[in-house]
């Protein structure tokens, strides 16, 4: 539904737009839209480094990294801080995710940015992953050991990556 309603008016009067959302929500929607535009401009060409709990570092485009709520919050916190410490700029510690799993997460985020996963139809159209997931890359991505699948789901929860869940 649109964020406003047109109210009938008499001839000669200008149409009146009446909001059906709270003024604060309308402001938040406008701010979020402006914020997303600013994020895209700021992220253009920016590379972010994620550091696993094992100390290994993985680089990816900031735009891909922003798909994670945890990383997005770290960006906002970094933008709000007045720290002049440039040494760790763009490096985010992912303290609860090990290197092999973080490597898979980064691989997913990079690919998802370029080619998002198509929604899975419900009810499910089959009983196998091949019948349910249409895109080959995503079928291959999840064709890993069950222990790693569990780690990926745990990392996706921690890092707030909805498409990976």
PDB file of C-alpha atoms in Angstrom:
ATOM      1  CA  UNK A   1       0.000   0.000   0.000  1.00  0.00           C
ATOM      2  CA  UNK A   2       1.258   3.514  -0.719  1.00  0.00           C
ATOM      3  CA  UNK A   3       2.432   5.561   2.270  1.00  0.00           C
ATOM      4  CA  UNK A   4      -0.347   8.095   1.656  1.00  0.00           C
ATOM      5  CA  UNK A   5      -4.035   8.284   0.751  1.00  0.00           C
ATOM      6  CA  UNK A   6      -5.682  10.748  -1.581  1.00  0.00           C
ATOM      7  CA  UNK A   7      -8.558  12.464   0.185  1.00  0.00           C
ATOM      8  CA  UNK A   8     -11.517  13.595  -1.984  1.00  0.00           C
ATOM      9  CA  UNK A   9     -11.683  17.327  -2.445  1.00  0.00           C
ATOM     10  CA  UNK A  10     -14.109  19.812  -3.870  1.00  0.00           C
ATOM     11  CA  UNK A  11     -13.581  21.440  -7.264  1.00  0.00           C
ATOM     12  CA  UNK A  12     -10.857  24.050  -7.255  1.00  0.00           C
ATOM     13  CA  UNK A  13      -9.123  22.675  -4.142  1.00  0.00           C
ATOM     14  CA  UNK A  14      -5.755  21.055  -4.334  1.00  0.00           C
ATOM     15  CA  UNK A  15      -5.747  17.289  -3.564  1.00  0.00           C
ATOM     16  CA  UNK A  16      -4.816  16.548   0.030  1.00  0.00           C
ATOM     17  CA  UNK A  17      -2.387  13.754   0.833  1.00  0.00           C
ATOM     18  CA  UNK A  18      -3.092  12.145   4.149  1.00  0.00           C
ATOM     19  CA  UNK A  19      -0.416   9.919   5.576  1.00  0.00           C
ATOM     20  CA  UNK A  20      -1.428   6.502   6.874  1.00  0.00           C
ATOM     21  CA  UNK A  21       1.906   6.067   8.603  1.00  0.00           C
ATOM     22  CA  UNK A  22       3.177   7.691  11.724  1.00  0.00           C
ATOM     23  CA  UNK A  23       5.265  10.826  10.913  1.00  0.00           C
ATOM     24  CA  UNK A  24       8.302   9.212  12.525  1.00  0.00           C
ATOM     25  CA  UNK A  25       7.972   6.160  10.263  1.00  0.00           C
ATOM     26  CA  UNK A  26       7.744   8.375   7.186  1.00  0.00           C
ATOM     27  CA  UNK A  27      10.932  10.157   8.331  1.00  0.00           C
ATOM     28  CA  UNK A  28      12.655   6.814   8.948  1.00  0.00           C
ATOM     29  CA  UNK A  29      11.630   5.558   5.485  1.00  0.00           C
ATOM     30  CA  UNK A  30      13.026   8.733   3.891  1.00  0.00           C
ATOM     31  CA  UNK A  31      16.198   8.506   5.987  1.00  0.00           C
ATOM     32  CA  UNK A  32      16.644   4.807   5.128  1.00  0.00           C
ATOM     33  CA  UNK A  33      16.303   5.570   1.415  1.00  0.00           C
ATOM     34  CA  UNK A  34      18.825   8.400   1.645  1.00  0.00           C
ATOM     35  CA  UNK A  35      21.076   6.231   3.797  1.00  0.00           C
ATOM     36  CA  UNK A  36      21.017   3.391   1.254  1.00  0.00           C
ATOM     37  CA  UNK A  37      21.978   5.833  -1.514  1.00  0.00           C
ATOM     38  CA  UNK A  38      24.845   7.193   0.597  1.00  0.00           C
ATOM     39  CA  UNK A  39      25.985   3.631   1.443  1.00  0.00           C
ATOM     40  CA  UNK A  40      26.121   2.688  -2.236  1.00  0.00           C
ATOM     41  CA  UNK A  41      28.148   5.795  -3.056  1.00  0.00           C
ATOM     42  CA  UNK A  42      30.515   5.263  -0.118  1.00  0.00           C
ATOM     43  CA  UNK A  43      30.915   1.545  -0.896  1.00  0.00           C
ATOM     44  CA  UNK A  44      31.801   2.032  -4.562  1.00  0.00           C
ATOM     45  CA  UNK A  45      35.232   0.444  -4.969  1.00  0.00           C
ATOM     46  CA  UNK A  46      35.733   0.066  -1.205  1.00  0.00           C
ATOM     47  CA  UNK A  47      37.258  -3.217  -0.057  1.00  0.00           C
ATOM     48  CA  UNK A  48      36.609  -4.604   3.408  1.00  0.00           C
ATOM     49  CA  UNK A  49      38.710  -7.135   5.269  1.00  0.00           C
ATOM     50  CA  UNK A  50      37.067  -9.680   7.546  1.00  0.00           C
ATOM     51  CA  UNK A  51      39.285 -11.311  10.141  1.00  0.00           C
ATOM     52  CA  UNK A  52      38.334 -14.778  11.392  1.00  0.00           C
ATOM     53  CA  UNK A  53      38.723 -15.959  14.977  1.00  0.00           C
ATOM     54  CA  UNK A  54      41.823 -17.811  13.715  1.00  0.00           C
ATOM     55  CA  UNK A  55      43.383 -14.530  12.536  1.00  0.00           C
ATOM     56  CA  UNK A  56      43.057 -15.154   8.796  1.00  0.00           C
ATOM     57  CA  UNK A  57      41.852 -12.244   6.681  1.00  0.00           C
ATOM     58  CA  UNK A  58      39.445 -12.281   3.746  1.00  0.00           C
ATOM     59  CA  UNK A  59      38.778  -9.351   1.439  1.00  0.00           C
ATOM     60  CA  UNK A  60      35.498  -8.544  -0.286  1.00  0.00           C
ATOM     61  CA  UNK A  61      33.704  -5.522  -1.721  1.00  0.00           C
ATOM     62  CA  UNK A  62      31.971  -3.401   0.933  1.00  0.00           C
ATOM     63  CA  UNK A  63      28.719  -3.671  -0.989  1.00  0.00           C
ATOM     64  CA  UNK A  64      28.855  -7.476  -0.634  1.00  0.00           C
ATOM     65  CA  UNK A  65      29.831  -7.220   3.031  1.00  0.00           C
ATOM     66  CA  UNK A  66      26.831  -4.979   3.804  1.00  0.00           C
ATOM     67  CA  UNK A  67      24.543  -7.951   3.242  1.00  0.00           C
ATOM     68  CA  UNK A  68      25.527  -8.924   6.777  1.00  0.00           C
ATOM     69  CA  UNK A  69      23.694  -7.065   9.543  1.00  0.00           C
ATOM     70  CA  UNK A  70      26.732  -7.475  11.818  1.00  0.00           C
ATOM     71  CA  UNK A  71      29.075  -5.879   9.281  1.00  0.00           C
ATOM     72  CA  UNK A  72      26.590  -3.158   8.393  1.00  0.00           C
ATOM     73  CA  UNK A  73      26.352  -2.250  12.103  1.00  0.00           C
ATOM     74  CA  UNK A  74      30.156  -2.208  12.328  1.00  0.00           C
ATOM     75  CA  UNK A  75      30.256   0.223   9.369  1.00  0.00           C
ATOM     76  CA  UNK A  76      27.743   2.495  11.062  1.00  0.00           C
ATOM     77  CA  UNK A  77      29.654   2.347  14.339  1.00  0.00           C
ATOM     78  CA  UNK A  78      32.886   3.095  12.473  1.00  0.00           C
ATOM     79  CA  UNK A  79      31.251   6.035  10.667  1.00  0.00           C
ATOM     80  CA  UNK A  80      29.954   7.422  13.979  1.00  0.00           C
ATOM     81  CA  UNK A  81      33.278   7.159  15.811  1.00  0.00           C
ATOM     82  CA  UNK A  82      35.693  10.055  15.841  1.00  0.00           C
ATOM     83  CA  UNK A  83      38.648   7.677  16.004  1.00  0.00           C
ATOM     84  CA  UNK A  84      41.617   8.847  14.027  1.00  0.00           C
ATOM     85  CA  UNK A  85      43.067   5.315  14.079  1.00  0.00           C
ATOM     86  CA  UNK A  86      43.287   4.459  10.376  1.00  0.00           C
ATOM     87  CA  UNK A  87      45.383   1.339  10.978  1.00  0.00           C
ATOM     88  CA  UNK A  88      42.408  -1.055  11.190  1.00  0.00           C
ATOM     89  CA  UNK A  89      40.081   0.868   8.899  1.00  0.00           C
ATOM     90  CA  UNK A  90      38.072  -1.556   6.825  1.00  0.00           C
ATOM     91  CA  UNK A  91      39.092  -4.567   8.947  1.00  0.00           C
ATOM     92  CA  UNK A  92      36.297  -6.188  10.913  1.00  0.00           C
ATOM     93  CA  UNK A  93      36.912  -8.951  13.444  1.00  0.00           C
ATOM     94  CA  UNK A  94      34.448 -11.825  13.084  1.00  0.00           C
ATOM     95  CA  UNK A  95      35.341 -13.348  16.434  1.00  0.00           C
ATOM     96  CA  UNK A  96      32.925 -16.284  16.425  1.00  0.00           C
ATOM     97  CA  UNK A  97      33.645 -17.685  12.949  1.00  0.00           C
ATOM     98  CA  UNK A  98      36.615 -19.873  12.033  1.00  0.00           C
ATOM     99  CA  UNK A  99      38.650 -19.479   8.863  1.00  0.00           C
ATOM    100  CA  UNK A 100      37.215 -22.322   6.730  1.00  0.00           C
ATOM    101  CA  UNK A 101      33.668 -21.175   7.442  1.00  0.00           C
ATOM    102  CA  UNK A 102      34.399 -17.460   6.966  1.00  0.00           C
ATOM    103  CA  UNK A 103      36.008 -18.267   3.628  1.00  0.00           C
ATOM    104  CA  UNK A 104      32.719 -19.915   2.544  1.00  0.00           C
ATOM    105  CA  UNK A 105      30.693 -16.980   3.889  1.00  0.00           C
ATOM    106  CA  UNK A 106      32.807 -14.517   1.879  1.00  0.00           C
ATOM    107  CA  UNK A 107      32.449 -16.706  -1.221  1.00  0.00           C
ATOM    108  CA  UNK A 108      28.668 -16.681  -0.732  1.00  0.00           C
ATOM    109  CA  UNK A 109      28.446 -12.910  -0.159  1.00  0.00           C
ATOM    110  CA  UNK A 110      30.497 -12.145  -3.281  1.00  0.00           C
ATOM    111  CA  UNK A 111      28.434 -14.463  -5.456  1.00  0.00           C
ATOM    112  CA  UNK A 112      25.086 -13.393  -3.998  1.00  0.00           C
ATOM    113  CA  UNK A 113      25.890  -9.760  -4.809  1.00  0.00           C
ATOM    114  CA  UNK A 114      26.423 -10.628  -8.480  1.00  0.00           C
ATOM    115  CA  UNK A 115      23.733 -13.309  -8.828  1.00  0.00           C
ATOM    116  CA  UNK A 116      21.139 -13.449  -6.035  1.00  0.00           C
ATOM    117  CA  UNK A 117      19.552 -16.783  -5.294  1.00  0.00           C
ATOM    118  CA  UNK A 118      16.119 -17.264  -6.787  1.00  0.00           C
ATOM    119  CA  UNK A 119      13.402 -17.761  -4.161  1.00  0.00           C
ATOM    120  CA  UNK A 120      12.593 -21.364  -3.314  1.00  0.00           C
ATOM    121  CA  UNK A 121       8.987 -22.100  -4.188  1.00  0.00           C
ATOM    122  CA  UNK A 122       6.693 -23.421  -1.500  1.00  0.00           C
ATOM    123  CA  UNK A 123       5.319 -25.946  -1.329  1.00  0.00           C
ATOM    124  CA  UNK A 124       8.575 -27.528  -2.382  1.00  0.00           C
ATOM    125  CA  UNK A 125       8.632 -28.703  -5.983  1.00  0.00           C
ATOM    126  CA  UNK A 126      10.615 -31.848  -5.174  1.00  0.00           C
ATOM    127  CA  UNK A 127      12.416 -33.929  -2.593  1.00  0.00           C
ATOM    128  CA  UNK A 128      16.029 -33.296  -3.591  1.00  0.00           C
ATOM    129  CA  UNK A 129      18.199 -30.183  -3.570  1.00  0.00           C
ATOM    130  CA  UNK A 130      18.466 -30.476  -7.369  1.00  0.00           C
ATOM    131  CA  UNK A 131      14.680 -30.255  -7.697  1.00  0.00           C
ATOM    132  CA  UNK A 132      14.282 -27.394  -5.222  1.00  0.00           C
ATOM    133  CA  UNK A 133      17.287 -25.130  -5.909  1.00  0.00           C
ATOM    134  CA  UNK A 134      17.323 -24.180  -9.589  1.00  0.00           C
ATOM    135  CA  UNK A 135      20.706 -22.409  -9.755  1.00  0.00           C
ATOM    136  CA  UNK A 136      23.674 -24.742 -10.113  1.00  0.00           C
ATOM    137  CA  UNK A 137      26.120 -22.528  -8.185  1.00  0.00           C
ATOM    138  CA  UNK A 138      23.943 -22.610  -5.047  1.00  0.00           C
ATOM    139  CA  UNK A 139      23.415 -26.388  -5.335  1.00  0.00           C
ATOM    140  CA  UNK A 140      27.188 -26.861  -5.528  1.00  0.00           C
ATOM    141  CA  UNK A 141      27.787 -24.379  -2.695  1.00  0.00           C
ATOM    142  CA  UNK A 142      25.643 -26.365  -0.274  1.00  0.00           C
ATOM    143  CA  UNK A 143      27.051 -29.730  -1.425  1.00  0.00           C
ATOM    144  CA  UNK A 144      29.496 -29.816   1.484  1.00  0.00           C
ATOM    145  CA  UNK A 145      29.950 -31.812   4.677  1.00  0.00           C
ATOM    146  CA  UNK A 146      27.082 -31.618   7.137  1.00  0.00           C
ATOM    147  CA  UNK A 147      29.384 -30.190   9.844  1.00  0.00           C
ATOM    148  CA  UNK A 148      30.267 -27.252   7.558  1.00  0.00           C
ATOM    149  CA  UNK A 149      26.580 -26.681   6.756  1.00  0.00           C
ATOM    150  CA  UNK A 150      25.941 -26.403  10.503  1.00  0.00           C
ATOM    151  CA  UNK A 151      28.858 -23.949  10.870  1.00  0.00           C
ATOM    152  CA  UNK A 152      27.542 -21.875   7.950  1.00  0.00           C
ATOM    153  CA  UNK A 153      24.066 -21.647   9.483  1.00  0.00           C
ATOM    154  CA  UNK A 154      25.587 -20.683  12.829  1.00  0.00           C
ATOM    155  CA  UNK A 155      27.786 -18.044  11.137  1.00  0.00           C
ATOM    156  CA  UNK A 156      24.812 -16.733   9.133  1.00  0.00           C
ATOM    157  CA  UNK A 157      22.847 -16.307  12.358  1.00  0.00           C
ATOM    158  CA  UNK A 158      25.743 -14.577  14.120  1.00  0.00           C
ATOM    159  CA  UNK A 159      26.531 -12.348  11.147  1.00  0.00           C
ATOM    160  CA  UNK A 160      22.836 -11.723  10.352  1.00  0.00           C
ATOM    161  CA  UNK A 161      23.003 -12.899   6.730  1.00  0.00           C
ATOM    162  CA  UNK A 162      19.397 -13.719   5.897  1.00  0.00           C
ATOM    163  CA  UNK A 163      19.979 -15.121   2.371  1.00  0.00           C
ATOM    164  CA  UNK A 164      22.436 -17.687   3.762  1.00  0.00           C
ATOM    165  CA  UNK A 165      19.860 -19.031   6.186  1.00  0.00           C
TER     166      UNK A 165
END
